[in-house]
CSV table of C-alpha atoms in Angstrom, one decimal:
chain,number,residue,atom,x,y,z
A,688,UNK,CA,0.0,0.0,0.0
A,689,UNK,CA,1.5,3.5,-1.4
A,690,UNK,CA,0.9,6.6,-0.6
A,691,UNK,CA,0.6,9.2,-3.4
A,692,UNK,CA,3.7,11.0,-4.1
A,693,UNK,CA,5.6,8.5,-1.5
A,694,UNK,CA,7.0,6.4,-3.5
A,695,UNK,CA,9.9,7.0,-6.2
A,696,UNK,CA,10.9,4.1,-8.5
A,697,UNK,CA,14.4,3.1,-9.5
A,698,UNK,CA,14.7,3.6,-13.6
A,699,UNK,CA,15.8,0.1,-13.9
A,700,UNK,CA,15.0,-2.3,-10.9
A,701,UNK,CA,11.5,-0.9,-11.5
A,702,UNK,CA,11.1,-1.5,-7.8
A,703,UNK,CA,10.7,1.3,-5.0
A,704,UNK,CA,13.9,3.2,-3.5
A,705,UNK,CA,12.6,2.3,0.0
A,706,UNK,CA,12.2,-1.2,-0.9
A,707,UNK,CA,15.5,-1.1,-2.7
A,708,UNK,CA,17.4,0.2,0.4
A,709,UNK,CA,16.2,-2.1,2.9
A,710,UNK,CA,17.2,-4.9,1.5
A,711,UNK,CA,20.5,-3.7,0.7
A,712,UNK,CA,20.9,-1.9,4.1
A,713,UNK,CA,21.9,0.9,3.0
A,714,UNK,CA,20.0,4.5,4.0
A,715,UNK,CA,19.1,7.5,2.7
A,716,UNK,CA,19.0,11.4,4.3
A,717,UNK,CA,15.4,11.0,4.6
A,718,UNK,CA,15.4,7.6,5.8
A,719,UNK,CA,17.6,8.9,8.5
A,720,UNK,CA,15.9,11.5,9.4
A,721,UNK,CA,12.2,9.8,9.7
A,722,UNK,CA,14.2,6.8,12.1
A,723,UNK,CA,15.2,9.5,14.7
A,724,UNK,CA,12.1,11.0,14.9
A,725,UNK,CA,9.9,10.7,18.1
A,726,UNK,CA,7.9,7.4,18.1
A,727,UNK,CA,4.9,9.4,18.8
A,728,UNK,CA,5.4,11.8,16.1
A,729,UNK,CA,5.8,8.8,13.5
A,730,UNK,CA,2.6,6.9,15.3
A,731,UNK,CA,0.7,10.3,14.3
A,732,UNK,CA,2.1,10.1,11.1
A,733,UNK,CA,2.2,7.0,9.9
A,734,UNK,CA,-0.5,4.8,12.5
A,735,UNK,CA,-3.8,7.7,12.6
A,736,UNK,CA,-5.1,5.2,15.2
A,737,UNK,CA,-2.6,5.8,17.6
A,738,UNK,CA,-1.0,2.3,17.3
A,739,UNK,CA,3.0,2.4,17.5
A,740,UNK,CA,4.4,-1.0,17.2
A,741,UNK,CA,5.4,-2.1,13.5
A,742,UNK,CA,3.4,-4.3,12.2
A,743,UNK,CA,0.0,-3.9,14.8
A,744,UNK,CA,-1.0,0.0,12.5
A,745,UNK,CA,-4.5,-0.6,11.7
A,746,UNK,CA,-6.3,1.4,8.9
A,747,UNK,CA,-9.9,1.3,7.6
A,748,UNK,CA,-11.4,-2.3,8.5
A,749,UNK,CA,-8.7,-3.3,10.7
A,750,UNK,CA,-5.9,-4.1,7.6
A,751,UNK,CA,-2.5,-4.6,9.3
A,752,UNK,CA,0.5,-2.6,7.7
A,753,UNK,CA,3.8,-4.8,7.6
A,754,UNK,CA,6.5,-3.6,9.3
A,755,UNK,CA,8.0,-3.5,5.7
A,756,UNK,CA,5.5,-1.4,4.3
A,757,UNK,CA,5.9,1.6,2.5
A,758,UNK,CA,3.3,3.9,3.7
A,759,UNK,CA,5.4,6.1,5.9
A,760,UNK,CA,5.1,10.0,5.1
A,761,UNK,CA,8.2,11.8,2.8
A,762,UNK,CA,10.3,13.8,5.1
A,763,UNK,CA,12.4,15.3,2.1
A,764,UNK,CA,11.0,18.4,-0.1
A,765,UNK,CA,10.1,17.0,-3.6
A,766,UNK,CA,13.4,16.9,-6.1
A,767,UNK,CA,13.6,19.8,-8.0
A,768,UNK,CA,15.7,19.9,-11.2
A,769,UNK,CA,19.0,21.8,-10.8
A,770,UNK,CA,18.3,24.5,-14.3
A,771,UNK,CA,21.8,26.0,-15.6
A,772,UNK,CA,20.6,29.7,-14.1
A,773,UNK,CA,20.6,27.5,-10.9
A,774,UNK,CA,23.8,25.9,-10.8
A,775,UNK,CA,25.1,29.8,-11.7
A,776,UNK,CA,23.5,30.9,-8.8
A,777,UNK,CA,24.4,28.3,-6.2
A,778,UNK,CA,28.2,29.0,-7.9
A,779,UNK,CA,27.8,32.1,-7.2
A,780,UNK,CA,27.0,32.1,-3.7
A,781,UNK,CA,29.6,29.1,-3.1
A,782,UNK,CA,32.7,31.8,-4.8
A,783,UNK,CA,31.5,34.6,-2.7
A,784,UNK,CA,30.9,33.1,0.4
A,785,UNK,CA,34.9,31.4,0.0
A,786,UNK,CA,36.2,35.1,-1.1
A,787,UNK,CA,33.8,36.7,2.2
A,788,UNK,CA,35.8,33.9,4.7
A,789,UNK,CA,39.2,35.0,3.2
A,790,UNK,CA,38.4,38.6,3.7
A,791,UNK,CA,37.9,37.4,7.1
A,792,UNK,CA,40.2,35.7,7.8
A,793,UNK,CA,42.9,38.0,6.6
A,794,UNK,CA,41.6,40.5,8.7
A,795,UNK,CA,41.7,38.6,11.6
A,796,UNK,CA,45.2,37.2,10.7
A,797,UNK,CA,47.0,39.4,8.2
A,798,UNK,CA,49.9,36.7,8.4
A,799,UNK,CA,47.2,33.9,6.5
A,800,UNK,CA,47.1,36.3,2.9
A,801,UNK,CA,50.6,34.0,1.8
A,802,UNK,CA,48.7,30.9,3.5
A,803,UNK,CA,47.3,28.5,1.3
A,804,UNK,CA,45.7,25.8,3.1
A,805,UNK,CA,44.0,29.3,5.1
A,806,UNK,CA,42.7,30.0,1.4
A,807,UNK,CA,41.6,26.2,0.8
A,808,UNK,CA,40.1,25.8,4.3
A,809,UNK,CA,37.9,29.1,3.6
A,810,UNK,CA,36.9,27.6,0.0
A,811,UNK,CA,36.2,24.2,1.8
A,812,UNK,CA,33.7,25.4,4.1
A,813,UNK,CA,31.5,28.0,1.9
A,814,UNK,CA,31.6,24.9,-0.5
A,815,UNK,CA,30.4,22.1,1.9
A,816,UNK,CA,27.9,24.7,2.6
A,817,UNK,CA,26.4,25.4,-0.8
A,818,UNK,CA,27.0,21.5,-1.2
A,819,UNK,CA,24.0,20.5,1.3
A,820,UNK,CA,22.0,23.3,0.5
A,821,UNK,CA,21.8,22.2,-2.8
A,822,UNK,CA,21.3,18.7,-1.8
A,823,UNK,CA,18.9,20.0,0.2
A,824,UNK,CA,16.4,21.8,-2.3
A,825,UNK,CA,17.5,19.8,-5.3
A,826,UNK,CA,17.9,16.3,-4.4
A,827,UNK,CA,14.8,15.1,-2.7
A,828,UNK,CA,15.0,11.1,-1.6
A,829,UNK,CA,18.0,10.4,-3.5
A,830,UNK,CA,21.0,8.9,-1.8
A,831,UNK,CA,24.1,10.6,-1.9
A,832,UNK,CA,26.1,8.2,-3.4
A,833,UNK,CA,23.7,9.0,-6.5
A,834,UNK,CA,23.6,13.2,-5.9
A,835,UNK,CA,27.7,12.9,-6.2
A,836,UNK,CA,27.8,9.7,-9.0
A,837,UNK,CA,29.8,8.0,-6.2
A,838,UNK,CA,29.2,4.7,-8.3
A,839,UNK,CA,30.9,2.0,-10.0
A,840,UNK,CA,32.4,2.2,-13.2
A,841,UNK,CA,34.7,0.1,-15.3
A,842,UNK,CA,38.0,-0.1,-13.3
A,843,UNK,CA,40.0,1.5,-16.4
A,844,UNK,CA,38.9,4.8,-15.9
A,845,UNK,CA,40.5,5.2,-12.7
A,846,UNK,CA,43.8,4.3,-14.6
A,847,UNK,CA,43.0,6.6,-17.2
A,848,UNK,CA,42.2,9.5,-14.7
A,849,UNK,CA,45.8,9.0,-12.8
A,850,UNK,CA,47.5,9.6,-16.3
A,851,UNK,CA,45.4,12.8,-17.4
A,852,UNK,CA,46.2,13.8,-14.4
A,853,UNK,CA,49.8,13.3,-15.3
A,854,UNK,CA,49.8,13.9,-18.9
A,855,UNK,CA,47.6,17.3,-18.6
A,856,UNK,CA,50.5,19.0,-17.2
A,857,UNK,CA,52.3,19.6,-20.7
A,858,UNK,CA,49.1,21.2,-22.0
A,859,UNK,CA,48.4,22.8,-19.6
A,860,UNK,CA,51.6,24.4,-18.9
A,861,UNK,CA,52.2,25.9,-22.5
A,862,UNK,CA,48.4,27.3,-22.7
A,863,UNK,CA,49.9,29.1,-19.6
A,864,UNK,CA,52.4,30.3,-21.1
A,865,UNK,CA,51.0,31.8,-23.8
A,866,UNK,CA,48.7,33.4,-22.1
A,867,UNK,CA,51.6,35.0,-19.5
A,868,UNK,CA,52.9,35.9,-23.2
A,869,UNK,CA,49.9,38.8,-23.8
A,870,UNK,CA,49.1,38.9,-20.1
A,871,UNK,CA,52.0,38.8,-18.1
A,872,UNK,CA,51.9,38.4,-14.2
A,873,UNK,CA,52.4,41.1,-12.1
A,874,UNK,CA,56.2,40.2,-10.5
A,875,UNK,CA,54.4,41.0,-6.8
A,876,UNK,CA,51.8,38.2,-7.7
A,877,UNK,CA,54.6,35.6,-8.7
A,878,UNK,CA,56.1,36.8,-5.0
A,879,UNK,CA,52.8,36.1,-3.2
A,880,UNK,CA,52.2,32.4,-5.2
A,881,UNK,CA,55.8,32.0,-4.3
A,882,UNK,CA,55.3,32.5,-0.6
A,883,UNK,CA,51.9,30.3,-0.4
A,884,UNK,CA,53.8,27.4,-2.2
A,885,UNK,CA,57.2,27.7,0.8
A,886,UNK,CA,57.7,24.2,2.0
A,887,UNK,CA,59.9,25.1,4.4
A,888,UNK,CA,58.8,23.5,7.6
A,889,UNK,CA,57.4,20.0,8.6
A,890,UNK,CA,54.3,22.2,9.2
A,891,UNK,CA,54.2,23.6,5.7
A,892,UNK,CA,55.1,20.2,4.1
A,893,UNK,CA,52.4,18.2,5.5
A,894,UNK,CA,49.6,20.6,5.4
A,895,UNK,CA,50.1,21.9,1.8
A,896,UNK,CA,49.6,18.9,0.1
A,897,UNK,CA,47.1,17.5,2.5
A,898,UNK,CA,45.1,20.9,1.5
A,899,UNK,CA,46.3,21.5,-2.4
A,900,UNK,CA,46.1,17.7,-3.5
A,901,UNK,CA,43.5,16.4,-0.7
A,902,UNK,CA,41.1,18.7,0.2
A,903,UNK,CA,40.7,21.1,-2.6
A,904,UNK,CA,40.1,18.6,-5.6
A,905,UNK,CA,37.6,17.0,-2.9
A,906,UNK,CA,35.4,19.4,-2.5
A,907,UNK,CA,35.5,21.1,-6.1
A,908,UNK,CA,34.8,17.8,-7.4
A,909,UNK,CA,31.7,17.3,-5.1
A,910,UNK,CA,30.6,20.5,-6.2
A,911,UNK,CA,31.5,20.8,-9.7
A,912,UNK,CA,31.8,17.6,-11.5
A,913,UNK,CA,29.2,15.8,-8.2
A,914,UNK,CA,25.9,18.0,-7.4
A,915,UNK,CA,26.3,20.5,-10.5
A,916,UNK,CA,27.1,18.6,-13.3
A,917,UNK,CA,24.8,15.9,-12.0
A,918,UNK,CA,22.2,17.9,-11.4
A,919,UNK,CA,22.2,19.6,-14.7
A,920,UNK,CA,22.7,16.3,-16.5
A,921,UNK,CA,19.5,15.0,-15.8
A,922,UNK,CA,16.9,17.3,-17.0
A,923,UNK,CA,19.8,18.9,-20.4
A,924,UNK,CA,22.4,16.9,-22.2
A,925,UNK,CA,25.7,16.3,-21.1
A,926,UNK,CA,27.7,18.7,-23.8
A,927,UNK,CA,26.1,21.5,-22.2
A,928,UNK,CA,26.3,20.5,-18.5
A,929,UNK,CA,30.2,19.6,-19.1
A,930,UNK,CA,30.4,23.3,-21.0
A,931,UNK,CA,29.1,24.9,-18.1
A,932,UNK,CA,30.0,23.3,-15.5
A,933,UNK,CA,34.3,23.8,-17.0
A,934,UNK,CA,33.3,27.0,-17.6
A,935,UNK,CA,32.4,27.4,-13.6
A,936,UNK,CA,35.3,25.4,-12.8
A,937,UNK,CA,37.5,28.1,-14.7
A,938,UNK,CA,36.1,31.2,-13.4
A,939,UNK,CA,36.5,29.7,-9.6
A,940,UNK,CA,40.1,30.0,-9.6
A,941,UNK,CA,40.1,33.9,-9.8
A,942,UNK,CA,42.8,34.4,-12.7
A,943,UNK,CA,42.4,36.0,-16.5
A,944,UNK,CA,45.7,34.4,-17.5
A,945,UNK,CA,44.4,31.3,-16.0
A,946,UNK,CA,40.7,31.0,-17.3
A,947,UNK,CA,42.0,29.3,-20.8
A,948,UNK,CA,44.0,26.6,-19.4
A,949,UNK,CA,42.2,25.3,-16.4
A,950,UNK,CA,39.0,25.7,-19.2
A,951,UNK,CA,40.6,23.4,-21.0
A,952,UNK,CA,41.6,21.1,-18.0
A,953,UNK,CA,38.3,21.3,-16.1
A,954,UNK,CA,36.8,20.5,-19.7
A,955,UNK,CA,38.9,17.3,-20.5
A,956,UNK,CA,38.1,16.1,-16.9
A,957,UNK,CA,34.1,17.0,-17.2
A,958,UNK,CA,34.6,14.9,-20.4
A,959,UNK,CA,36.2,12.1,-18.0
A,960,UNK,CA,33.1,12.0,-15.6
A,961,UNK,CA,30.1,12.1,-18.5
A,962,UNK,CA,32.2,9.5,-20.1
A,963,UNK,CA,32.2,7.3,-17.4
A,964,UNK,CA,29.4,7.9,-15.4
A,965,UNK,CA,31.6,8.7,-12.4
A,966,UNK,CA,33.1,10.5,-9.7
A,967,UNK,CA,35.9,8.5,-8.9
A,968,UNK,CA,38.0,8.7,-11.8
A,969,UNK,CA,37.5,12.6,-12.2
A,970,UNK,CA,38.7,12.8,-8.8
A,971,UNK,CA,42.1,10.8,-8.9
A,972,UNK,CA,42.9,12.7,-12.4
A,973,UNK,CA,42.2,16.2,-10.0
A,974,UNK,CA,44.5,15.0,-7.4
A,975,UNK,CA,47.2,13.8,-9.5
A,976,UNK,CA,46.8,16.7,-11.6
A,977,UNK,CA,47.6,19.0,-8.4
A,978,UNK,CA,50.5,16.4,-7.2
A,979,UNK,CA,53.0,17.2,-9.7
A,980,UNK,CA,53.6,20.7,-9.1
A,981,UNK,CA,53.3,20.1,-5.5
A,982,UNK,CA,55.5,17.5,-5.0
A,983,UNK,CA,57.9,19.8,-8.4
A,984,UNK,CA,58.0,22.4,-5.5
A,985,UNK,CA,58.7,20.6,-2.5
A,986,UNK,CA,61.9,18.8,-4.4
A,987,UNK,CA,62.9,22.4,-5.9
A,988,UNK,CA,63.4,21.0,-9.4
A,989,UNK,CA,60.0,23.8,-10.2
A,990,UNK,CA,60.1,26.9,-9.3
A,991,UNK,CA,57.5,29.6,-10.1
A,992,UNK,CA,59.5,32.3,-12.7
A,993,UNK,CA,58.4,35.4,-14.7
A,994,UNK,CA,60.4,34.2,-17.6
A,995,UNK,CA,60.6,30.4,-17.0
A,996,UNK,CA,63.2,28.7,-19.4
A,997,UNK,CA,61.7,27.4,-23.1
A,998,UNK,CA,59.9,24.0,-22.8
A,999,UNK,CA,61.4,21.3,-23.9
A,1000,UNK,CA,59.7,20.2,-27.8
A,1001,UNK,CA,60.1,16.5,-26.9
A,1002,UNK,CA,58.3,17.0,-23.7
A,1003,UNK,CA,55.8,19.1,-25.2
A,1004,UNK,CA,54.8,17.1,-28.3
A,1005,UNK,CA,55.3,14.0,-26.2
A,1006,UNK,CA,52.8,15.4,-23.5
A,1007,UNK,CA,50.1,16.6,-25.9
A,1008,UNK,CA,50.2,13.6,-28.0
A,1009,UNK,CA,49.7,11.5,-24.6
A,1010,UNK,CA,46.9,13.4,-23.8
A,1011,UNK,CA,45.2,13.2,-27.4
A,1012,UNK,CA,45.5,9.3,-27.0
A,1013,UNK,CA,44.1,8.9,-23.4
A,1014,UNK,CA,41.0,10.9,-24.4
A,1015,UNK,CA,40.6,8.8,-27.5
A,1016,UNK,CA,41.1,5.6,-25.0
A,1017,UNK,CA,38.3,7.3,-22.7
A,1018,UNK,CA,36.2,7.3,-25.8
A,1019,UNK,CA,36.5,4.1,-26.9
A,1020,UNK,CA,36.2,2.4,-23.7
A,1021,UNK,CA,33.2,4.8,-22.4
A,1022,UNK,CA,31.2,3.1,-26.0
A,1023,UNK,CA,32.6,-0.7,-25.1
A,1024,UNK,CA,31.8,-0.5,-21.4
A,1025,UNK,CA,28.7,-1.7,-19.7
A,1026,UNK,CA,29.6,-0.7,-16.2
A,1027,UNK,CA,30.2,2.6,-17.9
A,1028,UNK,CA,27.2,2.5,-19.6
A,1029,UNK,CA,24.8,1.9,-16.3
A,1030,UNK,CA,26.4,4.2,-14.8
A,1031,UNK,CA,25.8,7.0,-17.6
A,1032,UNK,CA,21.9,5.7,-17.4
A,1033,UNK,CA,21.8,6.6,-13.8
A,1034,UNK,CA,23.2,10.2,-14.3
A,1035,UNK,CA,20.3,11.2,-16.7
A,1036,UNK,CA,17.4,8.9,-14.8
């Protein structure tokens, strides 16, 4: 017996979420929530003839409701669909609520302006935020394994990610420096990314990775590539929800001469998570993408110049030519996989 509205079936299983998760034991927000509610609050809800025990509710002529039965009241607002003026908007106040705790912050403690993990921390938190806010209003009863695409894929992407990651550098790097080429960088800004890079205490050489190649690919890629692009995914197609969503991704990091390349990173990396219907590989490609200057700065062989030395041709053909080839392998193994597949269904159900 079903309530209306109480029930939301699974695209595939054709069988109810509720029904679905207790058998697999596994819970969602709302579930949660209506277990710690007060027994006599769910007796009034669920049992209109006072009756609390499962399995002794009585309705109408004296019909017994299971203690497996569905008819329990939603707890979550209905889903709503995340629209692209939405996931502007909830972008929006994420960016300005991450600048508002720096501004903070710096008052506070002028010493944190050349402190990175002080600028990640700030950006974690007014992310997190807009995170369950939006899972909040947008999600309804979905899980959140499903609002962030936490889900299996075929184990090949994860390989694939680690060597974008890796390979992404070389482009990466010259679209840099042809922007620095019409735009240069301010030598005082060069100083100040200088001083927030400074490994030069077990302090400094713990934390900054923990922050840089931890934290802050976490939480951009619950936010970005998790609740946004998911979100959008299933009510428009995925070439415009990975278009806006690397677009978003570009603008978050603050920096004209920047935009173009980490466009064009965020963008290969959106492409990595519509292909295969995950979150996992997009966010080992983030991380490793983030390692190798970190760990090029802690060793000294990188340093941040105004006039760095010419790049290497073998490195840079080499490097862009890897990168072709891995996209063309996400390709063809995004068409071939079935785990892939699946989990592409469940983005746009």
């Amino acid at each position: 017996m079903t309530r209306r509205g109480l029930t939301r079936y699974d695209a595939f299983s054709a069988r109810p979420i509720w029904s679905r998760s207790r058998s697999s034991g596994k819970l969602s927000y709302s579930d949660f929530v209506f277990l710690i509610r007060p027994s006599s609050e769910v007796a009034a809800s669920v049992c209109p003839g006072g009756y609390q025990l499962p399995g002794t509710c009585t309705k109408g002529s004296g019909a017994m409701l299971d203690d497996d039965s569905e008819d329990r009241p939603s707890l979550m607002p209905p889903e709503r669909p995340l629209t692209i003026t939405a996931a502007i908007l909830w972008f929006i106040a994420a960016t300005v609520g991450a600048m508002l705790l720096i501004l903070v912050t710096h008052s506070v403690r002028p010493s944190s302006e050349t402190d990175i993990v002080n600028a990640v921390a700030c950006q974690a938190v007014a992310y997190f935020a807009a995170i369950l806010l939006a899972v909040r209003v947008h999600a309804g009863n979905r899980t959140l394994p499903d609002v962030f695409a936490l889900r299996k894929t075929h184990p090949a992407f994860h390989l694939l990610g680690a060597l974008l990651g890796v390979c992404l550098q070389v482009p990466a790097e010259l679209l840099q420096r042809l922007m620095f080429h019409f735009q240069p960088m301010a030598p005082e800004v060069l100083q100040l990314q200088t001083e927030m890079m400074r490994m030069d205490s077990t302090v400094a050489r713990i934390m900054i990775p923990l922050a840089v190649v931890g934290l802050g690919p976490l939480v951009e890629e619950l936010f970005f590539r998790g609740v946004l692009f998911g979100g959008m995914r299933r009510g428009n197609g995925a070439a415009i929800s990975a278009f806006i969503v690397s677009v978003l991704f570009a603008g978050a990091h603050g920096s004209s001469q920047l935009f173009i390349p980490l466009l064009i990173v965020g963008g290969v990396i959106t492409f990595l998570r519509a292909a295969s219907g995950s979150l996992w590989p997009c966010l080992i490609a983030h991380m490793t993408f983030n390692a190798i200057p970190v760990l090029g700065m802690a060793s000294g062989w990188l340093r941040l110049e105004v006039d760095p030395e010419p790049f290497p041709l073998i490195l840079s053909v080499g490097g862009v030519s890897a990168s072709v080839l891995i996209i063309a392998a996400l390709v063809a193994l995004s068409r071939r996989s079935e785990a892939a597949h699946r989990a592409r269904q469940e983005d746009s159900s």
